[in-house]
JSON list of C-alpha atoms in Angstrom, two decimals:
[
{"chain": "A", "resi": 1, "resn": "UNK", "atom": "CA", "xyz": [-3.58, -25.35, -15.55]},
{"chain": "A", "resi": 2, "resn": "UNK", "atom": "CA", "xyz": [-1.63, -22.68, -13.69]},
{"chain": "A", "resi": 3, "resn": "UNK", "atom": "CA", "xyz": [-3.54, -19.60, -12.54]},
{"chain": "A", "resi": 4, "resn": "UNK", "atom": "CA", "xyz": [-2.77, -16.33, -14.31]},
{"chain": "A", "resi": 5, "resn": "UNK", "atom": "CA", "xyz": [-0.87, -14.28, -11.74]},
{"chain": "A", "resi": 6, "resn": "UNK", "atom": "CA", "xyz": [1.28, -11.22, -11.58]},
{"chain": "A", "resi": 7, "resn": "UNK", "atom": "CA", "xyz": [4.98, -11.89, -11.11]},
{"chain": "A", "resi": 8, "resn": "UNK", "atom": "CA", "xyz": [5.72, -12.94, -7.52]},
{"chain": "A", "resi": 9, "resn": "UNK", "atom": "CA", "xyz": [7.87, -9.83, -6.96]},
{"chain": "A", "resi": 10, "resn": "UNK", "atom": "CA", "xyz": [4.95, -7.58, -7.89]},
{"chain": "A", "resi": 11, "resn": "UNK", "atom": "CA", "xyz": [2.60, -9.54, -5.60]},
{"chain": "A", "resi": 12, "resn": "UNK", "atom": "CA", "xyz": [4.99, -9.34, -2.62]},
{"chain": "A", "resi": 13, "resn": "UNK", "atom": "CA", "xyz": [5.60, -5.61, -3.15]},
{"chain": "A", "resi": 14, "resn": "UNK", "atom": "CA", "xyz": [1.87, -4.93, -3.68]},
{"chain": "A", "resi": 15, "resn": "UNK", "atom": "CA", "xyz": [0.91, -6.47, -0.34]},
{"chain": "A", "resi": 16, "resn": "UNK", "atom": "CA", "xyz": [3.92, -5.09, 1.54]},
{"chain": "A", "resi": 17, "resn": "UNK", "atom": "CA", "xyz": [3.26, -1.54, 0.32]},
{"chain": "A", "resi": 18, "resn": "UNK", "atom": "CA", "xyz": [-0.49, -1.95, 0.95]},
{"chain": "A", "resi": 19, "resn": "UNK", "atom": "CA", "xyz": [0.16, -2.96, 4.59]},
{"chain": "A", "resi": 20, "resn": "UNK", "atom": "CA", "xyz": [2.67, -0.16, 5.13]},
{"chain": "A", "resi": 21, "resn": "UNK", "atom": "CA", "xyz": [0.40, 2.50, 3.57]},
{"chain": "A", "resi": 22, "resn": "UNK", "atom": "CA", "xyz": [-2.45, 1.32, 5.79]},
{"chain": "A", "resi": 23, "resn": "UNK", "atom": "CA", "xyz": [-0.15, 1.40, 8.84]},
{"chain": "A", "resi": 24, "resn": "UNK", "atom": "CA", "xyz": [1.06, 4.92, 7.97]},
{"chain": "A", "resi": 25, "resn": "UNK", "atom": "CA", "xyz": [-2.51, 6.19, 7.51]},
{"chain": "A", "resi": 26, "resn": "UNK", "atom": "CA", "xyz": [-3.66, 4.63, 10.78]},
{"chain": "A", "resi": 27, "resn": "UNK", "atom": "CA", "xyz": [-0.53, 5.85, 12.60]},
{"chain": "A", "resi": 28, "resn": "UNK", "atom": "CA", "xyz": [-0.97, 9.47, 11.51]},
{"chain": "A", "resi": 29, "resn": "UNK", "atom": "CA", "xyz": [-4.77, 9.65, 11.80]},
{"chain": "A", "resi": 30, "resn": "UNK", "atom": "CA", "xyz": [-5.39, 7.83, 15.05]},
{"chain": "A", "resi": 31, "resn": "UNK", "atom": "CA", "xyz": [-2.10, 8.01, 16.95]},
{"chain": "A", "resi": 32, "resn": "UNK", "atom": "CA", "xyz": [0.07, 10.98, 15.96]},
{"chain": "A", "resi": 33, "resn": "UNK", "atom": "CA", "xyz": [-2.84, 13.41, 15.77]},
{"chain": "A", "resi": 34, "resn": "UNK", "atom": "CA", "xyz": [-3.73, 12.64, 19.41]},
{"chain": "A", "resi": 35, "resn": "UNK", "atom": "CA", "xyz": [-0.26, 13.34, 20.83]},
{"chain": "A", "resi": 36, "resn": "UNK", "atom": "CA", "xyz": [0.50, 16.92, 21.92]},
{"chain": "A", "resi": 37, "resn": "UNK", "atom": "CA", "xyz": [3.41, 18.52, 20.03]},
{"chain": "A", "resi": 38, "resn": "UNK", "atom": "CA", "xyz": [5.45, 19.09, 23.22]},
{"chain": "A", "resi": 39, "resn": "UNK", "atom": "CA", "xyz": [5.22, 15.41, 24.25]},
{"chain": "A", "resi": 40, "resn": "UNK", "atom": "CA", "xyz": [8.50, 13.62, 23.32]},
{"chain": "A", "resi": 41, "resn": "UNK", "atom": "CA", "xyz": [6.41, 10.72, 22.03]},
{"chain": "A", "resi": 42, "resn": "UNK", "atom": "CA", "xyz": [5.21, 12.97, 19.16]},
{"chain": "A", "resi": 43, "resn": "UNK", "atom": "CA", "xyz": [8.74, 13.22, 17.76]},
{"chain": "A", "resi": 44, "resn": "UNK", "atom": "CA", "xyz": [9.31, 9.48, 18.22]},
{"chain": "A", "resi": 45, "resn": "UNK", "atom": "CA", "xyz": [6.02, 8.76, 16.48]},
{"chain": "A", "resi": 46, "resn": "UNK", "atom": "CA", "xyz": [6.93, 11.14, 13.64]},
{"chain": "A", "resi": 47, "resn": "UNK", "atom": "CA", "xyz": [10.25, 9.32, 13.18]},
{"chain": "A", "resi": 48, "resn": "UNK", "atom": "CA", "xyz": [8.46, 5.95, 13.01]},
{"chain": "A", "resi": 49, "resn": "UNK", "atom": "CA", "xyz": [6.01, 7.42, 10.49]},
{"chain": "A", "resi": 50, "resn": "UNK", "atom": "CA", "xyz": [8.91, 8.77, 8.39]},
{"chain": "A", "resi": 51, "resn": "UNK", "atom": "CA", "xyz": [10.68, 5.40, 8.53]},
{"chain": "A", "resi": 52, "resn": "UNK", "atom": "CA", "xyz": [7.58, 3.66, 7.20]},
{"chain": "A", "resi": 53, "resn": "UNK", "atom": "CA", "xyz": [7.38, 6.37, 4.52]},
{"chain": "A", "resi": 54, "resn": "UNK", "atom": "CA", "xyz": [10.93, 5.61, 3.38]},
{"chain": "A", "resi": 55, "resn": "UNK", "atom": "CA", "xyz": [10.06, 1.89, 3.14]},
{"chain": "A", "resi": 56, "resn": "UNK", "atom": "CA", "xyz": [6.89, 2.75, 1.20]},
{"chain": "A", "resi": 57, "resn": "UNK", "atom": "CA", "xyz": [8.96, 4.88, -1.18]},
{"chain": "A", "resi": 58, "resn": "UNK", "atom": "CA", "xyz": [11.42, 2.08, -1.82]},
{"chain": "A", "resi": 59, "resn": "UNK", "atom": "CA", "xyz": [8.71, -0.56, -2.24]},
{"chain": "A", "resi": 60, "resn": "UNK", "atom": "CA", "xyz": [6.62, 1.62, -4.55]},
{"chain": "A", "resi": 61, "resn": "UNK", "atom": "CA", "xyz": [9.54, 2.58, -6.80]},
{"chain": "A", "resi": 62, "resn": "UNK", "atom": "CA", "xyz": [10.73, -1.03, -6.96]},
{"chain": "A", "resi": 63, "resn": "UNK", "atom": "CA", "xyz": [7.19, -2.24, -7.79]},
{"chain": "A", "resi": 64, "resn": "UNK", "atom": "CA", "xyz": [6.81, 0.38, -10.55]},
{"chain": "A", "resi": 65, "resn": "UNK", "atom": "CA", "xyz": [10.21, -0.59, -11.97]},
{"chain": "A", "resi": 66, "resn": "UNK", "atom": "CA", "xyz": [9.44, -4.31, -11.84]},
{"chain": "A", "resi": 67, "resn": "UNK", "atom": "CA", "xyz": [5.99, -3.80, -13.36]},
{"chain": "A", "resi": 68, "resn": "UNK", "atom": "CA", "xyz": [7.63, -2.19, -16.40]},
{"chain": "A", "resi": 69, "resn": "UNK", "atom": "CA", "xyz": [9.99, -5.19, -16.76]},
{"chain": "A", "resi": 70, "resn": "UNK", "atom": "CA", "xyz": [7.41, -7.95, -16.38]},
{"chain": "A", "resi": 71, "resn": "UNK", "atom": "CA", "xyz": [4.69, -9.25, -18.67]},
{"chain": "A", "resi": 72, "resn": "UNK", "atom": "CA", "xyz": [1.45, -7.35, -18.29]},
{"chain": "A", "resi": 73, "resn": "UNK", "atom": "CA", "xyz": [-1.68, -9.38, -17.61]},
{"chain": "A", "resi": 74, "resn": "UNK", "atom": "CA", "xyz": [-4.77, -8.72, -19.70]},
{"chain": "A", "resi": 75, "resn": "UNK", "atom": "CA", "xyz": [-7.36, -6.60, -17.90]},
{"chain": "A", "resi": 76, "resn": "UNK", "atom": "CA", "xyz": [-10.50, -8.15, -16.44]},
{"chain": "A", "resi": 77, "resn": "UNK", "atom": "CA", "xyz": [-13.58, -6.24, -17.56]},
{"chain": "A", "resi": 78, "resn": "UNK", "atom": "CA", "xyz": [-16.44, -5.65, -15.17]},
{"chain": "A", "resi": 79, "resn": "UNK", "atom": "CA", "xyz": [-18.83, -5.45, -18.10]},
{"chain": "A", "resi": 80, "resn": "UNK", "atom": "CA", "xyz": [-19.46, -1.79, -17.23]},
{"chain": "A", "resi": 81, "resn": "UNK", "atom": "CA", "xyz": [-17.42, 0.63, -19.33]},
{"chain": "A", "resi": 82, "resn": "UNK", "atom": "CA", "xyz": [-17.51, 3.41, -16.73]},
{"chain": "A", "resi": 83, "resn": "UNK", "atom": "CA", "xyz": [-16.28, 1.05, -13.99]},
{"chain": "A", "resi": 84, "resn": "UNK", "atom": "CA", "xyz": [-13.41, -0.19, -16.17]},
{"chain": "A", "resi": 85, "resn": "UNK", "atom": "CA", "xyz": [-12.34, 3.41, -16.85]},
{"chain": "A", "resi": 86, "resn": "UNK", "atom": "CA", "xyz": [-12.64, 4.20, -13.12]},
{"chain": "A", "resi": 87, "resn": "UNK", "atom": "CA", "xyz": [-10.50, 1.15, -12.28]},
{"chain": "A", "resi": 88, "resn": "UNK", "atom": "CA", "xyz": [-7.71, 2.43, -14.51]},
{"chain": "A", "resi": 89, "resn": "UNK", "atom": "CA", "xyz": [-7.92, 5.89, -12.95]},
{"chain": "A", "resi": 90, "resn": "UNK", "atom": "CA", "xyz": [-7.88, 4.44, -9.42]},
{"chain": "A", "resi": 91, "resn": "UNK", "atom": "CA", "xyz": [-4.88, 2.17, -10.16]},
{"chain": "A", "resi": 92, "resn": "UNK", "atom": "CA", "xyz": [-2.76, 4.96, -11.64]},
{"chain": "A", "resi": 93, "resn": "UNK", "atom": "CA", "xyz": [-4.13, 7.39, -9.04]},
{"chain": "A", "resi": 94, "resn": "UNK", "atom": "CA", "xyz": [-2.98, 5.16, -6.18]},
{"chain": "A", "resi": 95, "resn": "UNK", "atom": "CA", "xyz": [0.58, 5.23, -7.50]},
{"chain": "A", "resi": 96, "resn": "UNK", "atom": "CA", "xyz": [0.43, 9.00, -7.98]},
{"chain": "A", "resi": 97, "resn": "UNK", "atom": "CA", "xyz": [-1.10, 9.57, -4.54]},
{"chain": "A", "resi": 98, "resn": "UNK", "atom": "CA", "xyz": [1.49, 7.40, -2.77]},
{"chain": "A", "resi": 99, "resn": "UNK", "atom": "CA", "xyz": [4.30, 9.27, -4.54]},
{"chain": "A", "resi": 100, "resn": "UNK", "atom": "CA", "xyz": [2.65, 12.61, -3.65]},
{"chain": "A", "resi": 101, "resn": "UNK", "atom": "CA", "xyz": [2.52, 11.55, 0.00]},
{"chain": "A", "resi": 102, "resn": "UNK", "atom": "CA", "xyz": [6.21, 10.61, -0.11]},
{"chain": "A", "resi": 103, "resn": "UNK", "atom": "CA", "xyz": [7.26, 13.92, -1.70]},
{"chain": "A", "resi": 104, "resn": "UNK", "atom": "CA", "xyz": [5.10, 16.05, 0.62]},
{"chain": "A", "resi": 105, "resn": "UNK", "atom": "CA", "xyz": [6.32, 14.13, 3.68]},
{"chain": "A", "resi": 106, "resn": "UNK", "atom": "CA", "xyz": [9.94, 14.58, 2.65]},
{"chain": "A", "resi": 107, "resn": "UNK", "atom": "CA", "xyz": [9.30, 18.28, 1.99]},
{"chain": "A", "resi": 108, "resn": "UNK", "atom": "CA", "xyz": [7.90, 18.73, 5.51]},
{"chain": "A", "resi": 109, "resn": "UNK", "atom": "CA", "xyz": [10.86, 16.94, 7.07]},
{"chain": "A", "resi": 110, "resn": "UNK", "atom": "CA", "xyz": [13.35, 19.05, 5.10]},
{"chain": "A", "resi": 111, "resn": "UNK", "atom": "CA", "xyz": [11.56, 22.38, 5.60]},
{"chain": "A", "resi": 112, "resn": "UNK", "atom": "CA", "xyz": [11.38, 21.96, 9.35]},
{"chain": "A", "resi": 113, "resn": "UNK", "atom": "CA", "xyz": [14.71, 20.17, 9.80]},
{"chain": "A", "resi": 114, "resn": "UNK", "atom": "CA", "xyz": [12.81, 17.42, 11.60]},
{"chain": "A", "resi": 115, "resn": "UNK", "atom": "CA", "xyz": [15.57, 14.76, 11.49]},
{"chain": "A", "resi": 116, "resn": "UNK", "atom": "CA", "xyz": [18.13, 17.17, 13.00]},
{"chain": "A", "resi": 117, "resn": "UNK", "atom": "CA", "xyz": [15.60, 18.35, 15.59]},
{"chain": "A", "resi": 118, "resn": "UNK", "atom": "CA", "xyz": [15.08, 14.72, 16.61]},
{"chain": "A", "resi": 119, "resn": "UNK", "atom": "CA", "xyz": [18.85, 14.17, 16.93]},
{"chain": "A", "resi": 120, "resn": "UNK", "atom": "CA", "xyz": [19.13, 17.26, 19.15]},
{"chain": "A", "resi": 121, "resn": "UNK", "atom": "CA", "xyz": [16.23, 16.04, 21.31]},
{"chain": "A", "resi": 122, "resn": "UNK", "atom": "CA", "xyz": [13.99, 18.99, 20.41]},
{"chain": "A", "resi": 123, "resn": "UNK", "atom": "CA", "xyz": [10.20, 18.96, 20.51]},
{"chain": "A", "resi": 124, "resn": "UNK", "atom": "CA", "xyz": [8.07, 18.31, 17.45]},
{"chain": "A", "resi": 125, "resn": "UNK", "atom": "CA", "xyz": [7.75, 21.56, 15.43]},
{"chain": "A", "resi": 126, "resn": "UNK", "atom": "CA", "xyz": [4.24, 22.98, 15.93]},
{"chain": "A", "resi": 127, "resn": "UNK", "atom": "CA", "xyz": [4.68, 25.23, 12.86]},
{"chain": "A", "resi": 128, "resn": "UNK", "atom": "CA", "xyz": [4.59, 22.17, 10.59]},
{"chain": "A", "resi": 129, "resn": "UNK", "atom": "CA", "xyz": [0.80, 22.59, 10.23]},
{"chain": "A", "resi": 130, "resn": "UNK", "atom": "CA", "xyz": [1.32, 25.95, 8.49]},
{"chain": "A", "resi": 131, "resn": "UNK", "atom": "CA", "xyz": [3.37, 24.44, 5.66]},
{"chain": "A", "resi": 132, "resn": "UNK", "atom": "CA", "xyz": [1.88, 23.93, 2.19]},
{"chain": "A", "resi": 133, "resn": "UNK", "atom": "CA", "xyz": [3.45, 20.46, 2.19]},
{"chain": "A", "resi": 134, "resn": "UNK", "atom": "CA", "xyz": [1.45, 19.63, 5.34]},
{"chain": "A", "resi": 135, "resn": "UNK", "atom": "CA", "xyz": [-1.80, 20.60, 3.59]},
{"chain": "A", "resi": 136, "resn": "UNK", "atom": "CA", "xyz": [-0.85, 18.48, 0.57]},
{"chain": "A", "resi": 137, "resn": "UNK", "atom": "CA", "xyz": [0.01, 15.57, 2.90]},
{"chain": "A", "resi": 138, "resn": "UNK", "atom": "CA", "xyz": [-3.30, 15.77, 4.81]},
{"chain": "A", "resi": 139, "resn": "UNK", "atom": "CA", "xyz": [-5.47, 16.21, 1.71]},
{"chain": "A", "resi": 140, "resn": "UNK", "atom": "CA", "xyz": [-3.46, 13.48, -0.02]},
{"chain": "A", "resi": 141, "resn": "UNK", "atom": "CA", "xyz": [-4.11, 11.13, 2.91]},
{"chain": "A", "resi": 142, "resn": "UNK", "atom": "CA", "xyz": [-7.87, 11.73, 2.64]},
{"chain": "A", "resi": 143, "resn": "UNK", "atom": "CA", "xyz": [-7.93, 11.19, -1.13]},
{"chain": "A", "resi": 144, "resn": "UNK", "atom": "CA", "xyz": [-5.65, 8.15, -0.80]},
{"chain": "A", "resi": 145, "resn": "UNK", "atom": "CA", "xyz": [-8.00, 6.64, 1.79]},
{"chain": "A", "resi": 146, "resn": "UNK", "atom": "CA", "xyz": [-10.95, 7.12, -0.57]},
{"chain": "A", "resi": 147, "resn": "UNK", "atom": "CA", "xyz": [-9.02, 5.60, -3.49]},
{"chain": "A", "resi": 148, "resn": "UNK", "atom": "CA", "xyz": [-8.10, 2.60, -1.32]},
{"chain": "A", "resi": 149, "resn": "UNK", "atom": "CA", "xyz": [-11.77, 2.07, -0.47]},
{"chain": "A", "resi": 150, "resn": "UNK", "atom": "CA", "xyz": [-12.63, 2.15, -4.20]},
{"chain": "A", "resi": 151, "resn": "UNK", "atom": "CA", "xyz": [-9.76, -0.24, -4.98]},
{"chain": "A", "resi": 152, "resn": "UNK", "atom": "CA", "xyz": [-10.77, -2.73, -2.31]},
{"chain": "A", "resi": 153, "resn": "UNK", "atom": "CA", "xyz": [-14.45, -2.42, -3.23]},
{"chain": "A", "resi": 154, "resn": "UNK", "atom": "CA", "xyz": [-13.67, -3.10, -6.90]},
{"chain": "A", "resi": 155, "resn": "UNK", "atom": "CA", "xyz": [-11.54, -6.13, -6.03]},
{"chain": "A", "resi": 156, "resn": "UNK", "atom": "CA", "xyz": [-14.28, -7.55, -3.80]},
{"chain": "A", "resi": 157, "resn": "UNK", "atom": "CA", "xyz": [-16.90, -6.88, -6.50]},
{"chain": "A", "resi": 158, "resn": "UNK", "atom": "CA", "xyz": [-14.83, -8.83, -9.03]},
{"chain": "A", "resi": 159, "resn": "UNK", "atom": "CA", "xyz": [-14.16, -11.66, -6.60]},
{"chain": "A", "resi": 160, "resn": "UNK", "atom": "CA", "xyz": [-17.59, -12.17, -5.06]},
{"chain": "A", "resi": 161, "resn": "UNK", "atom": "CA", "xyz": [-20.12, -10.70, -7.53]},
{"chain": "A", "resi": 162, "resn": "UNK", "atom": "CA", "xyz": [-18.48, -11.34, -10.91]},
{"chain": "A", "resi": 163, "resn": "UNK", "atom": "CA", "xyz": [-16.62, -14.40, -9.53]},
{"chain": "A", "resi": 164, "resn": "UNK", "atom": "CA", "xyz": [-13.82, -13.94, -12.06]},
{"chain": "A", "resi": 165, "resn": "UNK", "atom": "CA", "xyz": [-11.01, -14.87, -9.64]},
{"chain": "A", "resi": 166, "resn": "UNK", "atom": "CA", "xyz": [-9.43, -11.42, -9.70]},
{"chain": "A", "resi": 167, "resn": "UNK", "atom": "CA", "xyz": [-7.92, -11.78, -6.22]},
{"chain": "A", "resi": 168, "resn": "UNK", "atom": "CA", "xyz": [-6.01, -14.90, -7.26]},
{"chain": "A", "resi": 169, "resn": "UNK", "atom": "CA", "xyz": [-3.96, -12.69, -9.62]},
{"chain": "A", "resi": 170, "resn": "UNK", "atom": "CA", "xyz": [-2.44, -10.99, -6.55]},
{"chain": "A", "resi": 171, "resn": "UNK", "atom": "CA", "xyz": [-2.65, -14.03, -4.28]},
{"chain": "A", "resi": 172, "resn": "UNK", "atom": "CA", "xyz": [-0.24, -16.71, -3.15]},
{"chain": "A", "resi": 173, "resn": "UNK", "atom": "CA", "xyz": [-0.46, -20.48, -3.16]},
{"chain": "A", "resi": 174, "resn": "UNK", "atom": "CA", "xyz": [-0.23, -21.50, 0.44]},
{"chain": "A", "resi": 175, "resn": "UNK", "atom": "CA", "xyz": [0.40, -25.13, 1.34]},
{"chain": "A", "resi": 176, "resn": "UNK", "atom": "CA", "xyz": [-2.68, -26.93, 2.55]},
{"chain": "A", "resi": 177, "resn": "UNK", "atom": "CA", "xyz": [-2.46, -28.02, 6.16]},
{"chain": "A", "resi": 178, "resn": "UNK", "atom": "CA", "xyz": [-2.17, -31.76, 6.51]},
{"chain": "A", "resi": 179, "resn": "UNK", "atom": "CA", "xyz": [-4.98, -33.37, 8.46]},
{"chain": "A", "resi": 180, "resn": "UNK", "atom": "CA", "xyz": [-3.98, -35.62, 11.32]},
{"chain": "A", "resi": 181, "resn": "UNK", "atom": "CA", "xyz": [-3.87, -39.28, 10.42]},
{"chain": "A", "resi": 182, "resn": "UNK", "atom": "CA", "xyz": [-4.22, -38.65, 6.68]},
{"chain": "A", "resi": 183, "resn": "UNK", "atom": "CA", "xyz": [-1.04, -39.24, 4.69]},
{"chain": "A", "resi": 184, "resn": "UNK", "atom": "CA", "xyz": [0.04, -36.50, 2.26]},
{"chain": "A", "resi": 185, "resn": "UNK", "atom": "CA", "xyz": [-0.19, -37.64, -1.36]},
{"chain": "A", "resi": 186, "resn": "UNK", "atom": "CA", "xyz": [2.13, -36.33, -4.02]},
{"chain": "A", "resi": 187, "resn": "UNK", "atom": "CA", "xyz": [0.95, -35.14, -7.39]},
{"chain": "A", "resi": 188, "resn": "UNK", "atom": "CA", "xyz": [-2.76, -35.56, -6.64]},
{"chain": "A", "resi": 189, "resn": "UNK", "atom": "CA", "xyz": [-5.39, -33.82, -4.56]},
{"chain": "A", "resi": 190, "resn": "UNK", "atom": "CA", "xyz": [-6.36, -36.00, -1.63]}
]
């Protein structure tokens, strides 16, 4: 019997966006925040962060589009009504938070003229921290981090406490490595 899984496109986009969001959060929190504004590396780092943001935007919009086109899997209940409601809020909240981060990041770049400043070789604009979009971006990053922790915690709870195979819905079948000296059999488990 085949495992119940989300469409492969949704699974690929889920994990790709998840990795890029994590990279963007780590990049901004632990790397960009430590670089002085006048250091040329700050602008280069901001451009890398913006590039990842553009990829996140594309991946998120494509995933949302594809999710609407594909068959929806039935939900897996935790047996706790409040946790099931929270799971729905966290899932929709993650999408909303990612889109909020994209919009606020784009607003900062446009308000400061960051791409043109980078082309002219100018320093990173120190006044960016006074923008409302910056505040939204920073607060959004904190809330997004918390929502990611809840999301991961819920997935691990389902997988290891409830043992309902939730992670297999977003997983991939990887070929088993062949042991040395043992011939590969077709159609049967060895």
